C-alpha cells in the first residue's frame, strides 16, 4: 500500500526570492522549468542524447562484467556507497552499475530505519554485517552517512552523536580500505530547481508516485540545513584512504556514465579496455575539495 503524503503549498526562498511551490499543481512553474538543468552551477546546457547514452552505457557495462569476472577469479571485494539529497538519482545510478552484473555476486544494500535492537548496537554494526565477501560487489543506497545528513537535520540523533560520528568515521573507513576492500564514496549533487522538478515528477507520474515520501516534503524548507551538513561532511570525512567523489547529477545520463568510468579507471582488472572507458569528465566528477572551492 502506497503511503498517502499530505502536500500543501510551501513558501520557498530561492535565488533571493520567495516562491510558492504547489506540488499538487500538475503544471510545473516556469521559474523551475527554465532553470532546472543549470541549477547548482551545472556545466552543460543540454542533456546527453539518449541514443548516445545507451550506446556508451552498454560499452561500459561490458567492462563492468569483465571487472566482475576478475573479482570471481581474484576474490577482490568492491564496495560503493551512494549519498545525496532526496531525488539526487542514487537508485538509478546504482541500477546502471548493477544492471548486467551477475546478481549472485552483486547486490544492493538499502537498509530501512533501525529496529529497537539495532538502535542499541554500535552504530556501524548493522552496516558491517552487509559488507562484501570474497568476489562480491556491494552498492549502498545510502549508508552510515545518514548520521551526517538526514539524522541531524531531522532531529533523529543528538548533537553529541553527530559530533562523535564525524570524529570516528574516518578511522572506521581506514580499516575498510586497509582490509583490502576497493571502497568508493559517491555524493550525487543536484541543484535546487532540479530537486523541485523531480519531486513534482514523482507527484504526477503514476509510475513514480511511490517515490514521494513524507521525508521529501519535510525537506522542502531544509535546503540550507542539508547544504551545511553536506559541506561539513565532505570537509571532515574526505581522506586519502577514503576520498569523496562528487558527481554533478542534474543530467542523470551523464552522471551515470562518468560515475561508472570512475570505478573502472580506479581498479586494475583483467581484460581492461582503457580506450573504451576513456577519461572521466572533470566537469561532472571531481574530488570534494574541488567541489567545495
GROMACS .gro file of C-alpha atoms in nm:
model
  293
    1UNK     CA    1   0.000   0.000   0.000
    2UNK     CA    2   0.139   0.342  -0.100
    3UNK     CA    3   0.158   0.587   0.188
    4UNK     CA    4  -0.052   0.900   0.139
    5UNK     CA    5   0.159   1.214   0.158
    6UNK     CA    6   0.000   1.537   0.276
    7UNK     CA    7   0.107   1.810   0.037
    8UNK     CA    8   0.021   2.174   0.087
    9UNK     CA    9   0.168   2.476  -0.093
   10UNK     CA   10   0.505   2.564   0.057
   11UNK     CA   11   0.675   2.903   0.056
   12UNK     CA   12   1.034   2.865  -0.058
   13UNK     CA   13   1.310   3.122  -0.075
   14UNK     CA   14   1.516   3.054  -0.384
   15UNK     CA   15   1.752   3.282  -0.574
   16UNK     CA   16   1.679   3.559  -0.325
   17UNK     CA   17   1.306   3.547  -0.400
   18UNK     CA   18   1.020   3.390  -0.208
   19UNK     CA   19   0.817   3.150  -0.421
   20UNK     CA   20   0.505   2.948  -0.353
   21UNK     CA   21   0.555   2.588  -0.462
   22UNK     CA   22   0.236   2.386  -0.502
   23UNK     CA   23   0.338   2.030  -0.579
   24UNK     CA   24  -0.027   1.937  -0.643
   25UNK     CA   25  -0.047   2.171  -0.943
   26UNK     CA   26   0.018   1.950  -1.249
   27UNK     CA   27   0.184   2.240  -1.432
   28UNK     CA   28   0.549   2.284  -1.340
   29UNK     CA   29   0.617   2.653  -1.260
   30UNK     CA   30   0.827   2.835  -1.519
   31UNK     CA   31   1.073   2.952  -1.251
   32UNK     CA   32   1.165   2.585  -1.206
   33UNK     CA   33   1.131   2.467  -1.567
   34UNK     CA   34   1.356   2.745  -1.701
   35UNK     CA   35   1.641   2.680  -1.459
   36UNK     CA   36   1.634   2.317  -1.354
   37UNK     CA   37   1.920   2.181  -1.567
   38UNK     CA   38   2.160   2.469  -1.499
   39UNK     CA   39   2.074   2.492  -1.129
   40UNK     CA   40   2.351   2.449  -0.877
   41UNK     CA   41   2.613   2.555  -1.132
   42UNK     CA   42   2.564   2.261  -1.367
   43UNK     CA   43   2.814   2.298  -1.656
   44UNK     CA   44   2.605   2.181  -1.955
   45UNK     CA   45   2.313   2.349  -2.134
   46UNK     CA   46   2.160   2.027  -2.271
   47UNK     CA   47   2.111   1.673  -2.150
   48UNK     CA   48   2.306   1.396  -2.317
   49UNK     CA   49   2.126   1.242  -2.615
   50UNK     CA   50   1.951   0.920  -2.519
   51UNK     CA   51   2.092   0.716  -2.809
   52UNK     CA   52   2.447   0.828  -2.728
   53UNK     CA   53   2.387   0.743  -2.363
   54UNK     CA   54   2.260   0.392  -2.434
   55UNK     CA   55   2.547   0.315  -2.670
   56UNK     CA   56   2.815   0.427  -2.425
   57UNK     CA   57   2.641   0.268  -2.127
   58UNK     CA   58   2.641  -0.072  -2.298
   59UNK     CA   59   3.015  -0.048  -2.366
   60UNK     CA   60   3.086   0.047  -2.006
   61UNK     CA   61   2.866  -0.232  -1.874
   62UNK     CA   62   3.072  -0.481  -2.075
   63UNK     CA   63   3.371  -0.351  -1.880
   64UNK     CA   64   3.179  -0.392  -1.552
   65UNK     CA   65   3.112  -0.755  -1.641
   66UNK     CA   66   3.485  -0.801  -1.706
   67UNK     CA   67   3.552  -0.646  -1.366
   68UNK     CA   68   3.311  -0.886  -1.201
   69UNK     CA   69   3.465  -1.190  -1.374
   70UNK     CA   70   3.805  -1.076  -1.248
   71UNK     CA   71   3.659  -1.041  -0.900
   72UNK     CA   72   3.540  -1.402  -0.911
   73UNK     CA   73   3.889  -1.521  -1.008
   74UNK     CA   74   4.082  -1.299  -0.768
   75UNK     CA   75   3.840  -1.279  -0.475
   76UNK     CA   76   3.856  -0.900  -0.484
   77UNK     CA   77   3.590  -0.713  -0.289
   78UNK     CA   78   3.433  -0.389  -0.413
   79UNK     CA   79   3.202  -0.161  -0.217
   80UNK     CA   80   3.045   0.171  -0.316
   81UNK     CA   81   2.821   0.400  -0.114
   82UNK     CA   82   2.586   0.647  -0.279
   83UNK     CA   83   2.481   0.959  -0.092
   84UNK     CA   84   2.295   1.273  -0.194
   85UNK     CA   85   1.980   1.472  -0.134
   86UNK     CA   86   1.638   1.322  -0.192
   87UNK     CA   87   1.582   1.282  -0.570
   88UNK     CA   88   1.955   1.308  -0.645
   89UNK     CA   89   1.939   0.993  -0.858
   90UNK     CA   90   2.105   0.741  -0.627
   91UNK     CA   91   1.880   0.447  -0.715
   92UNK     CA   92   1.911   0.497  -1.090
   93UNK     CA   93   2.289   0.527  -1.070
   94UNK     CA   94   2.313   0.208  -0.865
   95UNK     CA   95   2.092   0.022  -1.112
   96UNK     CA   96   2.303   0.142  -1.405
   97UNK     CA   97   2.611  -0.009  -1.241
   98UNK     CA   98   2.446  -0.338  -1.145
   99UNK     CA   99   2.217  -0.388  -1.445
  100UNK     CA  100   2.417  -0.654  -1.631
  101UNK     CA  101   2.618  -0.797  -1.344
  102UNK     CA  102   2.568  -1.147  -1.210
  103UNK     CA  103   2.318  -1.097  -0.924
  104UNK     CA  104   2.475  -1.383  -0.730
  105UNK     CA  105   2.779  -1.171  -0.656
  106UNK     CA  106   2.649  -0.815  -0.698
  107UNK     CA  107   2.390  -0.681  -0.456
  108UNK     CA  108   2.228  -0.362  -0.336
  109UNK     CA  109   2.203  -0.271   0.031
  110UNK     CA  110   1.922  -0.027   0.119
  111UNK     CA  111   1.859  -0.053   0.491
  112UNK     CA  112   1.535   0.066   0.648
  113UNK     CA  113   1.527   0.262   0.972
  114UNK     CA  114   1.695   0.072   1.259
  115UNK     CA  115   1.496  -0.163   1.480
  116UNK     CA  116   1.488  -0.124   1.856
  117UNK     CA  117   1.763  -0.386   1.883
  118UNK     CA  118   1.977  -0.211   1.621
  119UNK     CA  119   1.939   0.124   1.796
  120UNK     CA  120   2.105  -0.032   2.098
  121UNK     CA  121   2.403  -0.161   1.898
  122UNK     CA  122   2.727   0.002   1.787
  123UNK     CA  123   2.616   0.247   1.519
  124UNK     CA  124   2.811   0.080   1.236
  125UNK     CA  125   2.717  -0.275   1.332
  126UNK     CA  126   2.422  -0.329   1.101
  127UNK     CA  127   2.617  -0.192   0.806
  128UNK     CA  128   2.924  -0.407   0.868
  129UNK     CA  129   2.712  -0.723   0.855
  130UNK     CA  130   2.628  -0.643   0.489
  131UNK     CA  131   2.986  -0.587   0.369
  132UNK     CA  132   3.113  -0.786   0.067
  133UNK     CA  133   3.266  -1.127   0.095
  134UNK     CA  134   3.525  -1.263  -0.147
  135UNK     CA  135   3.434  -1.177  -0.507
  136UNK     CA  136   3.134  -0.958  -0.421
  137UNK     CA  137   3.038  -0.612  -0.548
  138UNK     CA  138   2.810  -0.432  -0.299
  139UNK     CA  139   2.635  -0.100  -0.358
  140UNK     CA  140   2.483   0.100  -0.072
  141UNK     CA  141   2.174   0.313  -0.142
  142UNK     CA  142   2.250   0.548   0.148
  143UNK     CA  143   2.481   0.436   0.422
  144UNK     CA  144   2.616   0.520   0.766
  145UNK     CA  145   2.632   0.879   0.641
  146UNK     CA  146   2.267   0.915   0.736
  147UNK     CA  147   2.420   1.035   1.061
  148UNK     CA  148   2.597   1.318   0.882
  149UNK     CA  149   2.290   1.446   0.697
  150UNK     CA  150   1.930   1.340   0.740
  151UNK     CA  151   1.961   1.240   1.107
  152UNK     CA  152   2.093   1.573   1.243
  153UNK     CA  153   1.877   1.781   1.008
  154UNK     CA  154   1.557   1.598   1.101
  155UNK     CA  155   1.644   1.557   1.470
  156UNK     CA  156   1.686   1.177   1.456
  157UNK     CA  157   2.013   1.185   1.652
  158UNK     CA  158   2.158   1.400   1.928
  159UNK     CA  159   2.422   1.669   1.864
  160UNK     CA  160   2.664   1.455   2.063
  161UNK     CA  161   2.601   1.153   1.841
  162UNK     CA  162   2.652   1.368   1.531
  163UNK     CA  163   2.984   1.510   1.653
  164UNK     CA  164   3.109   1.169   1.763
  165UNK     CA  165   3.025   1.022   1.422
  166UNK     CA  166   3.230   1.282   1.233
  167UNK     CA  167   3.532   1.206   1.454
  168UNK     CA  168   3.506   0.827   1.430
  169UNK     CA  169   3.408   0.763   1.067
  170UNK     CA  170   3.749   0.840   0.909
  171UNK     CA  171   3.908   0.573   1.132
  172UNK     CA  172   3.629   0.329   1.053
  173UNK     CA  173   3.677   0.375   0.679
  174UNK     CA  174   4.053   0.350   0.709
  175UNK     CA  175   4.002  -0.002   0.848
  176UNK     CA  176   3.779  -0.089   0.550
  177UNK     CA  177   4.045   0.014   0.299
  178UNK     CA  178   4.332  -0.142   0.493
  179UNK     CA  179   4.144  -0.473   0.490
  180UNK     CA  180   4.176  -0.469   0.111
  181UNK     CA  181   3.826  -0.364   0.002
  182UNK     CA  182   3.805  -0.139  -0.304
  183UNK     CA  183   3.596   0.137  -0.146
  184UNK     CA  184   3.414   0.420  -0.328
  185UNK     CA  185   3.219   0.711  -0.176
  186UNK     CA  186   2.992   0.897  -0.419
  187UNK     CA  187   2.799   1.213  -0.337
  188UNK     CA  188   2.542   1.288  -0.609
  189UNK     CA  189   2.480   1.661  -0.626
  190UNK     CA  190   2.179   1.837  -0.780
  191UNK     CA  191   2.057   2.196  -0.789
  192UNK     CA  192   1.752   2.312  -0.600
  193UNK     CA  193   1.532   2.370  -0.902
  194UNK     CA  194   1.622   2.023  -1.028
  195UNK     CA  195   1.520   1.868  -0.696
  196UNK     CA  196   1.185   2.050  -0.707
  197UNK     CA  197   1.130   1.933  -1.065
  198UNK     CA  198   1.197   1.572  -0.968
  199UNK     CA  199   0.966   1.596  -0.667
  200UNK     CA  200   0.698   1.736  -0.900
  201UNK     CA  201   0.758   1.449  -1.144
  202UNK     CA  202   0.715   1.199  -0.864
  203UNK     CA  203   0.384   1.351  -0.763
  204UNK     CA  204   0.233   1.347  -1.112
  205UNK     CA  205   0.380   1.035  -1.273
  206UNK     CA  206   0.177   0.729  -1.162
  207UNK     CA  207   0.486   0.512  -1.208
  208UNK     CA  208   0.691   0.731  -0.973
  209UNK     CA  209   0.438   0.845  -0.713
  210UNK     CA  210   0.552   0.578  -0.467
  211UNK     CA  211   0.889   0.756  -0.454
  212UNK     CA  212   0.740   1.071  -0.300
  213UNK     CA  213   0.769   1.035   0.076
  214UNK     CA  214   0.687   1.248   0.381
  215UNK     CA  215   1.063   1.300   0.415
  216UNK     CA  216   1.071   1.459   0.069
  217UNK     CA  217   0.803   1.707   0.169
  218UNK     CA  218   0.969   1.778   0.504
  219UNK     CA  219   1.295   1.853   0.321
  220UNK     CA  220   1.145   2.131   0.106
  221UNK     CA  221   1.232   2.406   0.355
  222UNK     CA  222   1.553   2.249   0.480
  223UNK     CA  223   1.771   2.300   0.175
  224UNK     CA  224   2.020   2.525   0.357
  225UNK     CA  225   2.036   2.290   0.656
  226UNK     CA  226   2.121   1.999   0.428
  227UNK     CA  227   2.378   2.211   0.242
  228UNK     CA  228   2.553   2.300   0.566
  229UNK     CA  229   2.565   1.936   0.676
  230UNK     CA  230   2.680   1.822   0.330
  231UNK     CA  231   2.968   2.066   0.322
  232UNK     CA  232   3.086   1.975   0.669
  233UNK     CA  233   3.058   1.603   0.591
  234UNK     CA  234   3.267   1.641   0.276
  235UNK     CA  235   3.531   1.852   0.451
  236UNK     CA  236   3.573   1.634   0.758
  237UNK     CA  237   3.535   1.283   0.617
  238UNK     CA  238   3.730   1.310   0.292
  239UNK     CA  239   4.060   1.128   0.349
  240UNK     CA  240   4.338   0.995   0.128
  241UNK     CA  241   4.227   0.641   0.211
  242UNK     CA  242   3.857   0.707   0.151
  243UNK     CA  243   3.801   1.022  -0.057
  244UNK     CA  244   3.462   1.162  -0.156
  245UNK     CA  245   3.383   1.171  -0.528
  246UNK     CA  246   3.119   1.432  -0.612
  247UNK     CA  247   2.904   1.367  -0.919
  248UNK     CA  248   2.707   1.659  -1.065
  249UNK     CA  249   2.384   1.477  -1.143
  250UNK     CA  250   2.134   1.724  -1.288
  251UNK     CA  251   2.167   1.516  -1.604
  252UNK     CA  252   2.136   1.159  -1.479
  253UNK     CA  253   2.268   1.013  -1.804
  254UNK     CA  254   2.598   1.196  -1.792
  255UNK     CA  255   2.627   1.134  -1.419
  256UNK     CA  256   2.584   0.757  -1.451
  257UNK     CA  257   2.837   0.725  -1.731
  258UNK     CA  258   3.104   0.929  -1.556
  259UNK     CA  259   3.048   0.751  -1.225
  260UNK     CA  260   3.097   0.411  -1.391
  261UNK     CA  261   3.410   0.538  -1.567
  262UNK     CA  262   3.548   0.647  -1.230
  263UNK     CA  263   3.503   0.299  -1.085
  264UNK     CA  264   3.654   0.125  -1.389
  265UNK     CA  265   3.953   0.359  -1.405
  266UNK     CA  266   4.029   0.305  -1.036
  267UNK     CA  267   4.064  -0.076  -1.050
  268UNK     CA  268   4.314  -0.282  -1.248
  269UNK     CA  269   4.121  -0.585  -1.371
  270UNK     CA  270   4.190  -0.848  -1.633
  271UNK     CA  271   4.098  -0.750  -1.990
  272UNK     CA  272   4.051  -0.381  -1.910
  273UNK     CA  273   3.999  -0.168  -2.224
  274UNK     CA  274   4.112   0.183  -2.137
  275UNK     CA  275   4.018   0.312  -2.483
  276UNK     CA  276   3.655   0.211  -2.428
  277UNK     CA  277   3.644   0.357  -2.079
  278UNK     CA  278   3.809   0.686  -2.167
  279UNK     CA  279   3.880   0.972  -1.932
  280UNK     CA  280   3.634   1.093  -1.671
  281UNK     CA  281   3.471   1.429  -1.743
  282UNK     CA  282   3.613   1.659  -1.476
  283UNK     CA  283   3.317   1.893  -1.513
  284UNK     CA  284   3.088   1.617  -1.388
  285UNK     CA  285   3.306   1.419  -1.146
  286UNK     CA  286   3.554   1.572  -0.903
  287UNK     CA  287   3.711   1.533  -0.560
  288UNK     CA  288   3.515   1.704  -0.284
  289UNK     CA  289   3.783   1.963  -0.214
  290UNK     CA  290   3.746   2.098  -0.568
  291UNK     CA  291   3.367   2.094  -0.541
  292UNK     CA  292   3.376   2.298  -0.219
  293UNK     CA  293   3.601   2.575  -0.358
   0.00000   0.00000   0.00000
